Short mmCIF file of C-alpha atoms and ligand atoms in Angstrom, two decimals:
data_model
loop_
_atom_site.label_atom_id
_atom_site.label_comp_id
_atom_site.label_asym_id
_atom_site.label_seq_id
_atom_site.Cartn_x
_atom_site.Cartn_y
_atom_site.Cartn_z
CA UNK A 1 71.26 200.99 128.24
CA UNK A 2 75.13 200.33 129.99
CA UNK A 3 75.23 204.27 131.29
CA UNK A 4 76.39 204.05 134.63
CA UNK A 5 77.25 208.41 134.18
CA UNK A 6 77.48 209.67 137.95
CA UNK A 7 79.96 207.63 140.59
CA UNK A 8 78.98 210.54 143.57
CA UNK A 9 76.29 213.03 144.30
CA UNK A 10 76.12 215.85 142.02
CA UNK A 11 76.23 219.71 144.19
CA UNK A 12 72.76 221.29 144.75
CA UNK A 13 71.10 218.22 144.11
CA UNK A 14 67.97 216.70 145.57
CA UNK A 15 68.00 212.84 144.80
CA UNK A 16 64.61 211.03 145.63
CA UNK A 17 66.05 207.92 146.84
CA UNK A 18 63.47 205.11 147.11
CA UNK A 19 64.63 202.10 149.62
CA UNK A 20 63.62 198.02 150.46
CA UNK A 21 60.14 197.35 150.86
CA UNK A 22 61.28 193.61 152.63
CA UNK A 23 64.19 192.95 150.89
CA UNK A 24 67.70 194.70 151.32
CA UNK A 25 68.87 193.11 148.05
CA UNK A 26 66.44 195.82 146.50
CA UNK A 27 68.68 198.62 147.10
CA UNK A 28 70.58 199.47 143.65
CA UNK A 29 74.07 199.93 143.53
CA UNK A 30 72.93 203.48 142.32
CA UNK A 31 70.96 204.23 145.21
CA UNK A 32 73.88 202.93 147.48
CA UNK A 33 76.14 205.30 145.82
CA UNK A 34 74.02 208.14 146.30
CA UNK A 35 73.04 207.42 149.93
CA UNK A 36 77.33 206.99 150.54
CA UNK A 37 77.96 210.72 148.89
CA UNK A 38 75.25 212.84 149.46
CA UNK A 39 76.38 215.57 152.00
CA UNK A 40 73.22 214.77 154.21
CA UNK A 41 70.01 212.56 154.16
CA UNK A 42 67.06 213.56 154.89
CA UNK A 43 64.96 210.34 156.77
CA UNK A 44 61.20 209.82 157.33
CA UNK A 45 63.46 207.86 160.68
CA UNK A 46 67.09 208.58 160.66
CA UNK A 47 67.58 205.22 163.35
CA UNK A 48 65.91 203.16 160.24
CA UNK A 49 67.90 204.63 157.81
CA UNK A 50 70.70 204.31 159.94
CA UNK A 51 70.57 200.42 160.63
CA UNK A 52 69.77 200.02 156.85
CA UNK A 53 73.07 201.45 155.94
CA UNK A 54 75.11 200.08 158.26
CA UNK A 55 74.70 197.09 156.78
CA UNK A 56 76.21 197.99 154.00
CA UNK A 57 79.00 199.60 155.99
CA UNK A 58 77.74 203.04 154.96
CA UNK A 59 78.02 205.67 157.76
CA UNK A 60 76.02 209.28 156.76
CA UNK A 61 74.76 212.40 157.82
CA UNK A 62 70.98 212.38 158.87
CA UNK A 63 68.69 214.94 159.48
CA UNK A 64 65.14 213.89 160.48
CA UNK A 65 62.32 214.89 157.64
CA UNK A 66 58.84 213.01 159.03
CA UNK A 67 55.21 214.50 158.74
CA UNK A 68 55.41 216.14 162.16
CA UNK A 69 58.33 218.58 160.82
CA UNK A 70 58.47 218.71 157.11
CA UNK A 71 57.14 222.22 156.95
CA UNK A 72 59.97 223.63 159.66
CA UNK A 73 62.65 221.86 157.65
CA UNK A 74 62.28 221.95 154.05
CA UNK A 75 63.67 225.34 154.55
CA UNK A 76 66.99 224.52 156.31
CA UNK A 77 67.25 222.06 153.36
CA UNK A 78 67.07 224.61 150.63
CA UNK A 79 69.59 226.63 152.05
CA UNK A 80 72.13 223.79 152.19
CA UNK A 81 70.76 222.96 148.34
CA UNK A 82 71.28 226.87 147.66
CA UNK A 83 74.88 226.57 148.60
CA UNK A 84 75.39 223.95 146.76
CA UNK A 85 75.24 220.97 148.87
CA UNK A 86 73.26 217.83 147.93
CA UNK A 87 70.85 216.12 149.85
CA UNK A 88 68.98 212.48 149.43
CA UNK A 89 65.11 211.89 150.31
CA UNK A 90 64.40 208.69 152.04
CA UNK A 91 61.30 207.49 153.84
CA UNK A 92 61.21 204.26 155.75
CA UNK A 93 60.59 201.80 152.96
CA UNK A 94 59.73 202.44 149.41
CA UNK A 95 59.67 205.76 147.35
CA UNK A 96 59.57 208.67 149.29
CA UNK A 97 56.11 210.91 148.67
CA UNK A 98 54.26 207.57 147.91
CA UNK A 99 52.08 207.72 151.06
CA UNK A 100 55.25 208.77 152.73
CA UNK A 101 56.85 212.11 153.15
CA UNK A 102 58.96 214.11 151.11
CA UNK A 103 56.14 216.30 148.89
CA UNK A 104 56.45 219.60 150.58
CA UNK A 105 60.36 219.12 150.14
CA UNK A 106 60.26 218.04 146.74
CA UNK A 107 57.89 220.70 146.01
CA UNK A 108 59.42 223.56 147.24
CA UNK A 109 63.04 222.42 145.55
CA UNK A 110 60.81 222.47 142.15
CA UNK A 111 59.90 226.13 142.83
CA UNK A 112 62.99 227.29 143.36
CA UNK A 113 64.33 226.09 140.34
CA UNK A 114 66.70 223.03 141.87
CA UNK A 115 67.67 219.98 140.17
CA UNK A 116 65.49 217.33 141.46
CA UNK A 117 66.82 213.28 140.45
CA UNK A 118 64.58 211.01 141.15
CA UNK A 119 65.85 207.01 141.77
CA UNK A 120 63.57 204.10 140.20
CA UNK A 121 63.36 201.77 143.07
CA UNK A 122 60.88 199.74 145.34
CA UNK A 123 57.83 200.68 145.27
CA UNK A 124 54.73 197.94 146.77
CA UNK A 125 51.79 199.93 144.68
CA UNK A 126 54.24 198.64 141.34
CA UNK A 127 55.49 195.90 142.38
CA UNK A 128 51.44 194.22 143.46
CA UNK A 129 50.10 195.66 140.36
CA UNK A 130 52.80 194.27 137.93
CA UNK A 131 52.11 190.96 139.72
CA UNK A 132 48.74 191.05 139.67
CA UNK A 133 46.99 190.45 136.29
CA UNK A 134 44.87 193.38 136.79
CA UNK A 135 44.30 195.77 133.82
CA UNK A 136 47.53 198.11 134.12
CA UNK A 137 47.06 200.49 131.09
CA UNK A 138 45.44 202.79 133.35
CA UNK A 139 45.37 202.87 137.60
CA UNK A 140 44.50 204.87 140.24
CA UNK A 141 46.52 204.78 143.40
CA UNK A 142 45.04 206.19 146.18
CA UNK A 143 47.23 205.65 149.12
CA UNK A 144 44.94 203.90 152.19
CA UNK A 145 41.70 204.47 151.84
CA UNK A 146 39.33 206.03 155.10
CA UNK A 147 40.40 203.79 158.03
CA UNK A 148 36.14 204.03 159.44
CA UNK A 149 33.50 201.56 158.01
CA UNK A 150 30.78 203.53 157.19
CA UNK A 151 33.06 205.67 155.36
CA UNK A 152 35.35 203.14 153.62
CA UNK A 153 32.08 201.79 152.32
CA UNK A 154 30.83 205.36 150.99
CA UNK A 155 34.31 205.52 149.25
CA UNK A 156 34.01 202.10 147.93
CA UNK A 157 30.84 202.40 147.03
CA UNK A 158 31.32 206.16 145.25
CA UNK A 159 34.02 204.56 142.88
CA UNK A 160 32.21 201.71 141.50
CA UNK A 161 32.07 202.47 138.02
CA UNK A 162 35.47 204.13 138.67
CA UNK A 163 37.05 203.36 134.98
CA UNK A 164 40.88 202.43 136.19
CA UNK A 165 42.51 199.47 138.19
CA UNK A 166 42.41 200.59 141.98
CA UNK A 167 45.30 200.47 143.98
CA UNK A 168 45.18 200.90 147.87
CA UNK A 169 47.52 200.37 150.51
CA UNK A 170 46.63 198.66 153.88
CA UNK A 171 47.84 197.58 157.18
CA UNK A 172 46.91 194.31 159.23
CA UNK A 173 44.72 196.10 161.71
CA UNK A 174 42.35 197.13 159.30
CA UNK A 175 42.53 194.28 156.64
CA UNK A 176 39.42 192.37 157.50
CA UNK A 177 37.69 195.26 157.49
CA UNK A 178 38.63 196.45 153.96
CA UNK A 179 37.46 193.10 152.73
CA UNK A 180 34.47 192.83 154.05
CA UNK A 181 33.16 196.10 152.81
CA UNK A 182 35.29 195.28 149.45
CA UNK A 183 32.45 192.28 149.55
CA UNK A 184 29.27 194.44 150.71
CA UNK A 185 30.07 197.05 148.44
CA UNK A 186 30.86 196.10 144.99
CA UNK A 187 29.03 193.33 142.74
CA UNK A 188 29.94 189.88 143.66
CA UNK A 189 31.70 189.27 140.06
CA UNK A 190 34.34 192.15 140.49
CA UNK A 191 38.04 190.51 140.18
CA UNK A 192 39.95 191.85 143.45
CA UNK A 193 43.71 191.03 144.29
CA UNK A 194 45.79 191.27 146.84
CA UNK A 195 49.73 191.66 147.63
CA UNK A 196 50.99 190.37 150.90
CA UNK A 197 54.63 190.97 152.32
CA UNK A 198 55.93 191.86 149.21
CA UNK A 199 60.05 190.78 148.80
CA UNK A 200 59.53 189.28 152.30
CA UNK A 201 59.33 185.51 152.86
CA UNK A 202 56.41 184.97 153.25
CA UNK A 203 54.95 186.84 149.90
CA UNK A 204 51.39 186.00 148.82
CA UNK A 205 49.97 186.96 146.14
CA UNK A 206 45.91 186.23 145.70
CA UNK A 207 43.15 186.70 143.21
CA UNK A 208 39.85 186.12 143.11
CA UNK A 209 36.38 187.49 143.23
CA UNK A 210 35.45 190.52 145.44
CA UNK A 211 33.46 188.10 148.55
CA UNK A 212 36.00 185.24 148.71
CA UNK A 213 39.04 187.78 149.90
CA UNK A 214 37.34 187.65 153.32
CA UNK A 215 37.04 183.92 153.41
CA UNK A 216 40.63 183.95 151.98
CA UNK A 217 41.61 185.59 154.28
CA UNK A 218 39.79 184.20 157.28
CA UNK A 219 41.34 180.73 156.40
CA UNK A 220 44.61 181.20 158.19
CA UNK A 221 44.87 184.15 160.60
CA UNK A 222 48.81 184.18 159.21
CA UNK A 223 47.30 186.05 156.51
CA UNK A 224 46.19 188.49 157.96
CA UNK A 225 49.38 189.76 159.06
CA UNK A 226 51.98 192.11 157.45
CA UNK A 227 51.42 194.79 154.76
CA UNK A 228 48.87 194.59 151.81
CA UNK A 229 48.31 196.14 148.82
CA UNK A 230 44.73 195.54 147.56
CA UNK A 231 43.64 196.29 143.90
CA UNK A 232 40.33 196.32 142.23
CA UNK A 233 39.77 195.57 138.71
CA UNK A 234 37.91 198.16 136.79
CA UNK A 235 34.11 198.98 137.42
CA UNK A 236 31.69 198.00 135.05
CA UNK A 237 30.68 201.86 133.05
CA UNK A 238 27.92 203.45 134.24
CA UNK A 239 24.27 203.20 132.94
CA UNK A 240 24.22 206.82 131.31
CA UNK A 241 20.35 206.67 132.51
CA UNK A 242 21.01 205.73 135.92
CA UNK A 243 23.57 208.19 136.75
CA UNK A 244 21.29 210.87 135.69
CA UNK A 245 18.56 209.91 138.22
CA UNK A 246 21.38 209.45 140.64
CA UNK A 247 21.84 212.89 140.66
CA UNK A 248 18.53 214.25 140.03
CA UNK A 249 17.26 211.87 142.89
CA UNK A 250 18.76 213.64 146.03
CA UNK A 251 18.56 217.05 144.18
CA UNK A 252 14.79 217.01 143.56
CA UNK A 253 14.67 216.87 147.54
CA UNK A 254 15.80 220.06 147.69
CA UNK A 255 15.16 222.04 144.48
CA UNK A 256 12.41 222.77 141.63
CA UNK A 257 12.56 220.20 138.41
CA UNK A 258 13.64 222.98 136.55
CA UNK A 259 16.68 223.45 138.69
CA UNK A 260 17.99 220.09 139.55
CA UNK A 261 17.75 220.01 135.40
CA UNK A 262 19.76 222.56 134.73
CA UNK A 263 22.46 221.66 137.39
CA UNK A 264 22.48 218.14 136.60
CA UNK A 265 22.49 219.05 132.74
CA UNK A 266 25.45 221.14 133.23
CA UNK A 267 27.24 218.65 135.31
CA UNK A 268 27.23 215.93 132.98
CA UNK A 269 27.48 217.95 129.63
CA UNK A 270 23.92 216.21 128.84
CA UNK A 271 20.99 218.51 126.72
CA UNK A 272 18.68 220.10 129.24
CA UNK A 273 15.37 219.50 127.98
CA UNK A 274 16.39 215.48 127.91
CA UNK A 275 17.24 215.85 131.72
CA UNK A 276 14.62 218.42 132.43
CA UNK A 277 11.59 215.42 131.08
CA UNK A 278 13.58 212.64 133.54
CA UNK A 279 13.24 215.28 136.60
CA UNK A 280 9.50 215.84 135.87
CA UNK A 281 9.43 211.89 135.76
CA UNK A 282 10.80 211.76 138.81
CA UNK A 283 9.24 214.30 140.59
CA UNK A 284 5.76 212.95 139.19
CA UNK A 285 6.23 209.21 140.78
CA UNK A 286 7.73 210.26 144.21
CA UNK A 287 4.32 212.60 144.65
CA UNK A 288 2.46 209.22 143.60
CA UNK A 289 0.69 207.75 146.44
CA UNK A 290 2.32 204.26 146.94
CA UNK A 291 -0.02 201.88 145.12
CA UNK A 292 -2.55 200.13 147.42
CA UNK A 293 -1.95 195.94 148.21
N1 SAM B 301 56.52 204.59 150.38
C1 SAM B 301 55.94 202.76 150.36
C2 SAM B 301 56.15 202.49 148.99
O1 SAM B 301 56.56 202.85 147.94
O2 SAM B 301 55.54 201.66 148.57
C3 SAM B 301 54.97 202.86 151.07
C4 SAM B 301 55.02 203.44 152.72
S1 SAM B 301 53.57 203.37 153.37
C5 SAM B 301 53.48 204.30 154.73
C6 SAM B 301 53.44 201.35 153.89
C7 SAM B 301 51.77 200.61 153.10
O3 SAM B 301 52.47 200.28 151.89
C8 SAM B 301 51.74 199.63 153.77
O4 SAM B 301 51.19 199.32 155.01
C9 SAM B 301 51.62 198.24 152.81
O5 SAM B 301 50.15 198.79 152.58
C10 SAM B 301 52.54 198.49 151.80
N2 SAM B 301 53.55 198.45 152.03
C11 SAM B 301 54.87 198.40 151.94
N3 SAM B 301 55.57 197.68 152.19
C12 SAM B 301 55.14 196.33 151.86
C13 SAM B 301 54.64 195.00 150.90
N4 SAM B 301 56.59 194.54 151.35
N5 SAM B 301 54.42 194.45 150.63
C14 SAM B 301 53.29 194.46 151.04
N6 SAM B 301 52.42 195.99 150.87
C15 SAM B 301 53.41 197.28 151.61
#
């Protein structure tokens, strides 16, 4: 575990280079060597990256690559790589492509069969998960949840039975909204965790029951500032009978029981007859007059 083979960037290679998410010392010596030796750095914001590199006394040639121009600059960068130049891709903070630009560039470089090397490094999602104590054997990173409350609650309800730890990013503008939607959409005993300002002066990690996150945030308005990662423990397994009913009910408003049963049986890999019997029972219940008082 002591290799230090590449002293400078190799020609024709795209390097995906993570940068600090709050603490400059997290820029690895290897990242610094690559950033200091590539022919060009494709940066989400050239001023942000320029300022960071200046702290290390590095001056580099840069070009902007952000969500609004990625499509256009991919061609130019591909041509440079094909000519044998080396390129580093960086975002403002953390690992490029993780809720950050770069996916189109890396896709195009791989499609052109040119080498892509990813340097391991800072990523808020991984740092937060690794300190959360929530199951980490399998997890799902979904980036930012829907910004509007109604869509966000719908999203949370749709993922109530998600079998792995959910990792989400959130900004300070929406953190209290997300916390209150989590309290409304998940069972009260669900464990959730929050990591705030990772690697910065006021870093905090909190973990507790879903309804308590809002209280923790409102206990001190300073806790609502900065950058957040929210994690949700895996959901309880879905009751198979309940799952069938949940799918059948809306379908029975539009379809005959036999057709609704066929759709649900195919979707869930269940026996058609079993689902059909249940569809008939639900359809009967729906037709029955309300019980008299
Ligand atoms: N590419 C980055 C990464 O690898 O983590 C993420 C970029 S994304 C545009 C920015 C979001 O990441 C923030 O809104 C926040 O949710 C999360 N984030 C970034 N830095 C963070 C930090 N120091 N502490 C907590 N969350 C952070």
